[in-house]
Amino acid sequence: MAKDKTTLPPTGAGLMRFFDEDTRAIKVSPKGVIAITLVLIAFEILLHMFGPSIFGS
């Protein structure tokens, strides 16, 4: 059986580059994202519970 070797071009095909920092981005920790999400969920629940009585409809 003959050995067929296929090589990738030396341009780095298929590789992606990721940069560690973006100085213009807002930095929020994962715990902060979870906290904001929980606050928004609680606010939504409160609006569903008390919204009709507050706004009179």
PDB file of N, CA and C in Angstrom:
ATOM      1  N   MET A   1       0.840  -1.170   0.000  1.00  0.00           N
ATOM      2  CA  MET A   1       0.000   0.000   0.000  1.00  0.00           C
ATOM      3  C   MET A   1       0.893   1.243   0.000  1.00  0.00           C
ATOM      4  N   ALA A   2       0.637   2.141  -0.895  1.00  0.00           N
ATOM      5  CA  ALA A   2       1.446   3.351  -1.006  1.00  0.00           C
ATOM      6  C   ALA A   2       1.026   4.361   0.054  1.00  0.00           C
ATOM      7  N   LYS A   3       1.998   5.099   0.553  1.00  0.00           N
ATOM      8  CA  LYS A   3       1.724   6.122   1.558  1.00  0.00           C
ATOM      9  C   LYS A   3       1.460   7.455   0.847  1.00  0.00           C
ATOM     10  N   ASP A   4       0.221   7.921   0.947  1.00  0.00           N
ATOM     11  CA  ASP A   4      -0.126   9.218   0.368  1.00  0.00           C
ATOM     12  C   ASP A   4      -0.132  10.253   1.486  1.00  0.00           C
ATOM     13  N   LYS A   5       0.696  11.235   1.362  1.00  0.00           N
ATOM     14  CA  LYS A   5       0.737  12.302   2.357  1.00  0.00           C
ATOM     15  C   LYS A   5       0.113  13.549   1.754  1.00  0.00           C
ATOM     16  N   THR A   6      -0.853  14.090   2.474  1.00  0.00           N
ATOM     17  CA  THR A   6      -1.424  15.362   2.059  1.00  0.00           C
ATOM     18  C   THR A   6      -1.034  16.394   3.105  1.00  0.00           C
ATOM     19  N   THR A   7      -0.554  17.503   2.646  1.00  0.00           N
ATOM     20  CA  THR A   7      -0.133  18.558   3.564  1.00  0.00           C
ATOM     21  C   THR A   7      -0.985  19.792   3.329  1.00  0.00           C
ATOM     22  N   LEU A   8      -1.211  20.520   4.407  1.00  0.00           N
ATOM     23  CA  LEU A   8      -1.950  21.769   4.308  1.00  0.00           C
ATOM     24  C   LEU A   8      -1.026  22.870   3.806  1.00  0.00           C
ATOM     25  N   PRO A   9      -1.584  23.846   3.151  1.00  0.00           N
ATOM     26  CA  PRO A   9      -0.740  24.960   2.722  1.00  0.00           C
ATOM     27  C   PRO A   9      -0.193  25.717   3.938  1.00  0.00           C
ATOM     28  N   PRO A  10       0.948  26.348   3.800  1.00  0.00           N
ATOM     29  CA  PRO A  10       1.575  27.002   4.946  1.00  0.00           C
ATOM     30  C   PRO A  10       0.925  28.335   5.345  1.00  0.00           C
ATOM     31  N   THR A  11      -0.310  28.578   4.920  1.00  0.00           N
ATOM     32  CA  THR A  11      -0.969  29.841   5.244  1.00  0.00           C
ATOM     33  C   THR A  11      -1.761  29.773   6.541  1.00  0.00           C
ATOM     34  N   GLY A  12      -1.778  28.642   7.210  1.00  0.00           N
ATOM     35  CA  GLY A  12      -2.532  28.508   8.451  1.00  0.00           C
ATOM     36  C   GLY A  12      -4.009  28.271   8.192  1.00  0.00           C
ATOM     37  N   ALA A  13      -4.314  27.551   7.161  1.00  0.00           N
ATOM     38  CA  ALA A  13      -5.702  27.294   6.811  1.00  0.00           C
ATOM     39  C   ALA A  13      -6.401  26.527   7.918  1.00  0.00           C
ATOM     40  N   GLY A  14      -7.580  26.977   8.268  1.00  0.00           N
ATOM     41  CA  GLY A  14      -8.349  26.311   9.295  1.00  0.00           C
ATOM     42  C   GLY A  14      -8.050  26.780  10.701  1.00  0.00           C
ATOM     43  N   LEU A  15      -7.097  27.647  10.873  1.00  0.00           N
ATOM     44  CA  LEU A  15      -6.753  28.148  12.198  1.00  0.00           C
ATOM     45  C   LEU A  15      -7.412  29.503  12.414  1.00  0.00           C
ATOM     46  N   MET A  16      -7.861  29.719  13.628  1.00  0.00           N
ATOM     47  CA  MET A  16      -8.484  31.007  13.954  1.00  0.00           C
ATOM     48  C   MET A  16      -7.630  31.698  15.006  1.00  0.00           C
ATOM     49  N   ARG A  17      -7.581  32.993  14.944  1.00  0.00           N
ATOM     50  CA  ARG A  17      -6.827  33.757  15.937  1.00  0.00           C
ATOM     51  C   ARG A  17      -7.801  34.465  16.858  1.00  0.00           C
ATOM     52  N   PHE A  18      -7.552  34.364  18.144  1.00  0.00           N
ATOM     53  CA  PHE A  18      -8.366  35.036  19.141  1.00  0.00           C
ATOM     54  C   PHE A  18      -7.468  36.012  19.897  1.00  0.00           C
ATOM     55  N   PHE A  19      -7.998  37.188  20.154  1.00  0.00           N
ATOM     56  CA  PHE A  19      -7.246  38.189  20.884  1.00  0.00           C
ATOM     57  C   PHE A  19      -7.742  38.220  22.320  1.00  0.00           C
ATOM     58  N   ASP A  20      -6.833  38.373  23.243  1.00  0.00           N
ATOM     59  CA  ASP A  20      -7.165  38.299  24.663  1.00  0.00           C
ATOM     60  C   ASP A  20      -7.952  39.513  25.148  1.00  0.00           C
ATOM     61  N   GLU A  21      -7.615  40.691  24.705  1.00  0.00           N
ATOM     62  CA  GLU A  21      -8.252  41.888  25.243  1.00  0.00           C
ATOM     63  C   GLU A  21      -8.772  42.785  24.132  1.00  0.00           C
ATOM     64  N   ASP A  22      -9.896  43.377  24.420  1.00  0.00           N
ATOM     65  CA  ASP A  22     -10.439  44.415  23.564  1.00  0.00           C
ATOM     66  C   ASP A  22     -10.656  45.621  24.463  1.00  0.00           C
ATOM     67  N   THR A  23      -9.933  46.681  24.220  1.00  0.00           N
ATOM     68  CA  THR A  23      -9.942  47.810  25.154  1.00  0.00           C
ATOM     69  C   THR A  23     -11.247  48.591  25.114  1.00  0.00           C
ATOM     70  N   ARG A  24     -12.037  48.474  24.053  1.00  0.00           N
ATOM     71  CA  ARG A  24     -13.268  49.252  23.947  1.00  0.00           C
ATOM     72  C   ARG A  24     -14.491  48.504  24.472  1.00  0.00           C
ATOM     73  N   ALA A  25     -14.351  47.264  24.843  1.00  0.00           N
ATOM     74  CA  ALA A  25     -15.499  46.459  25.258  1.00  0.00           C
ATOM     75  C   ALA A  25     -15.819  46.673  26.734  1.00  0.00           C
ATOM     76  N   ILE A  26     -17.095  46.495  27.077  1.00  0.00           N
ATOM     77  CA  ILE A  26     -17.513  46.539  28.470  1.00  0.00           C
ATOM     78  C   ILE A  26     -17.169  45.191  29.082  1.00  0.00           C
ATOM     79  N   LYS A  27     -16.489  45.219  30.206  1.00  0.00           N
ATOM     80  CA  LYS A  27     -16.071  43.976  30.841  1.00  0.00           C
ATOM     81  C   LYS A  27     -17.024  43.643  31.985  1.00  0.00           C
ATOM     82  N   VAL A  28     -17.700  42.495  31.871  1.00  0.00           N
ATOM     83  CA  VAL A  28     -18.628  42.025  32.891  1.00  0.00           C
ATOM     84  C   VAL A  28     -18.223  40.596  33.226  1.00  0.00           C
ATOM     85  N   SER A  29     -18.098  40.318  34.500  1.00  0.00           N
ATOM     86  CA  SER A  29     -17.718  38.969  34.915  1.00  0.00           C
ATOM     87  C   SER A  29     -18.889  38.013  34.702  1.00  0.00           C
ATOM     88  N   PRO A  30     -18.624  36.731  34.646  1.00  0.00           N
ATOM     89  CA  PRO A  30     -19.719  35.758  34.499  1.00  0.00           C
ATOM     90  C   PRO A  30     -20.719  35.825  35.649  1.00  0.00           C
ATOM     91  N   LYS A  31     -20.251  36.085  36.864  1.00  0.00           N
ATOM     92  CA  LYS A  31     -21.165  36.221  38.005  1.00  0.00           C
ATOM     93  C   LYS A  31     -22.060  37.447  37.825  1.00  0.00           C
ATOM     94  N   GLY A  32     -21.520  38.502  37.255  1.00  0.00           N
ATOM     95  CA  GLY A  32     -22.316  39.693  36.993  1.00  0.00           C
ATOM     96  C   GLY A  32     -23.403  39.447  35.976  1.00  0.00           C
ATOM     97  N   VAL A  33     -23.094  38.672  34.954  1.00  0.00           N
ATOM     98  CA  VAL A  33     -24.094  38.341  33.929  1.00  0.00           C
ATOM     99  C   VAL A  33     -25.225  37.526  34.543  1.00  0.00           C
ATOM    100  N   ILE A  34     -24.878  36.567  35.394  1.00  0.00           N
ATOM    101  CA  ILE A  34     -25.907  35.754  36.052  1.00  0.00           C
ATOM    102  C   ILE A  34     -26.757  36.616  36.970  1.00  0.00           C
ATOM    103  N   ALA A  35     -26.127  37.530  37.712  1.00  0.00           N
ATOM    104  CA  ALA A  35     -26.871  38.398  38.622  1.00  0.00           C
ATOM    105  C   ALA A  35     -27.829  39.306  37.852  1.00  0.00           C
ATOM    106  N   ILE A  36     -27.379  39.899  36.766  1.00  0.00           N
ATOM    107  CA  ILE A  36     -28.234  40.774  35.961  1.00  0.00           C
ATOM    108  C   ILE A  36     -29.401  39.983  35.390  1.00  0.00           C
ATOM    109  N   THR A  37     -29.137  38.754  34.940  1.00  0.00           N
ATOM    110  CA  THR A  37     -30.190  37.910  34.386  1.00  0.00           C
ATOM    111  C   THR A  37     -31.240  37.585  35.443  1.00  0.00           C
ATOM    112  N   LEU A  38     -30.802  37.239  36.646  1.00  0.00           N
ATOM    113  CA  LEU A  38     -31.746  36.924  37.717  1.00  0.00           C
ATOM    114  C   LEU A  38     -32.573  38.143  38.116  1.00  0.00           C
ATOM    115  N   VAL A  39     -31.967  39.309  38.133  1.00  0.00           N
ATOM    116  CA  VAL A  39     -32.707  40.537  38.459  1.00  0.00           C
ATOM    117  C   VAL A  39     -33.762  40.806  37.385  1.00  0.00           C
ATOM    118  N   LEU A  40     -33.408  40.638  36.128  1.00  0.00           N
ATOM    119  CA  LEU A  40     -34.374  40.868  35.054  1.00  0.00           C
ATOM    120  C   LEU A  40     -35.521  39.854  35.096  1.00  0.00           C
ATOM    121  N   ILE A  41     -35.211  38.607  35.432  1.00  0.00           N
ATOM    122  CA  ILE A  41     -36.262  37.598  35.546  1.00  0.00           C
ATOM    123  C   ILE A  41     -37.204  37.946  36.692  1.00  0.00           C
ATOM    124  N   ALA A  42     -36.649  38.351  37.839  1.00  0.00           N
ATOM    125  CA  ALA A  42     -37.478  38.731  38.988  1.00  0.00           C
ATOM    126  C   ALA A  42     -38.336  39.941  38.650  1.00  0.00           C
ATOM    127  N   PHE A  43     -37.781  40.910  37.930  1.00  0.00           N
ATOM    128  CA  PHE A  43     -38.533  42.095  37.532  1.00  0.00           C
ATOM    129  C   PHE A  43     -39.684  41.719  36.604  1.00  0.00           C
ATOM    130  N   GLU A  44     -39.432  40.805  35.691  1.00  0.00           N
ATOM    131  CA  GLU A  44     -40.473  40.345  34.767  1.00  0.00           C
ATOM    132  C   GLU A  44     -41.597  39.645  35.521  1.00  0.00           C
ATOM    133  N   ILE A  45     -41.238  38.819  36.490  1.00  0.00           N
ATOM    134  CA  ILE A  45     -42.257  38.128  37.292  1.00  0.00           C
ATOM    135  C   ILE A  45     -43.087  39.131  38.078  1.00  0.00           C
ATOM    136  N   LEU A  46     -42.428  40.130  38.672  1.00  0.00           N
ATOM    137  CA  LEU A  46     -43.158  41.161  39.414  1.00  0.00           C
ATOM    138  C   LEU A  46     -44.094  41.958  38.505  1.00  0.00           C
ATOM    139  N   LEU A  47     -43.661  42.249  37.309  1.00  0.00           N
ATOM    140  CA  LEU A  47     -44.534  42.958  36.371  1.00  0.00           C
ATOM    141  C   LEU A  47     -45.752  42.124  36.009  1.00  0.00           C
ATOM    142  N   HIS A  48     -45.574  40.822  35.844  1.00  0.00           N
ATOM    143  CA  HIS A  48     -46.717  39.962  35.528  1.00  0.00           C
ATOM    144  C   HIS A  48     -47.674  39.859  36.712  1.00  0.00           C
ATOM    145  N   MET A  49     -47.143  39.889  37.921  1.00  0.00           N
ATOM    146  CA  MET A  49     -47.988  39.759  39.099  1.00  0.00           C
ATOM    147  C   MET A  49     -48.715  41.073  39.431  1.00  0.00           C
ATOM    148  N   PHE A  50     -48.007  42.179  39.409  1.00  0.00           N
ATOM    149  CA  PHE A  50     -48.556  43.453  39.880  1.00  0.00           C
ATOM    150  C   PHE A  50     -48.831  44.453  38.769  1.00  0.00           C
ATOM    151  N   GLY A  51     -48.425  44.155  37.557  1.00  0.00           N
ATOM    152  CA  GLY A  51     -48.583  45.090  36.454  1.00  0.00           C
ATOM    153  C   GLY A  51     -50.022  45.496  36.164  1.00  0.00           C
ATOM    154  N   PRO A  52     -50.952  44.559  36.036  1.00  0.00           N
ATOM    155  CA  PRO A  52     -52.331  44.951  35.719  1.00  0.00           C
ATOM    156  C   PRO A  52     -52.973  45.802  36.798  1.00  0.00           C
ATOM    157  N   SER A  53     -52.660  45.553  38.057  1.00  0.00           N
ATOM    158  CA  SER A  53     -53.279  46.346  39.116  1.00  0.00           C
ATOM    159  C   SER A  53     -52.656  47.738  39.212  1.00  0.00           C
ATOM    160  N   ILE A  54     -51.405  47.882  38.834  1.00  0.00           N
ATOM    161  CA  ILE A  54     -50.758  49.197  38.884  1.00  0.00           C
ATOM    162  C   ILE A  54     -51.243  50.073  37.741  1.00  0.00           C
ATOM    163  N   PHE A  55     -51.336  49.491  36.550  1.00  0.00           N
ATOM    164  CA  PHE A  55     -51.684  50.276  35.376  1.00  0.00           C
ATOM    165  C   PHE A  55     -53.179  50.332  35.109  1.00  0.00           C
ATOM    166  N   GLY A  56     -53.990  49.650  35.904  1.00  0.00           N
ATOM    167  CA  GLY A  56     -55.438  49.771  35.831  1.00  0.00           C
ATOM    168  C   GLY A  56     -56.109  49.066  34.675  1.00  0.00           C
ATOM    169  N   SER A  57     -55.494  48.065  34.101  1.00  0.00           N
ATOM    170  CA  SER A  57     -56.159  47.369  32.998  1.00  0.00           C
ATOM    171  C   SER A  57     -56.509  45.957  33.351  1.00  0.00           C
TER     172      SER A  57
END
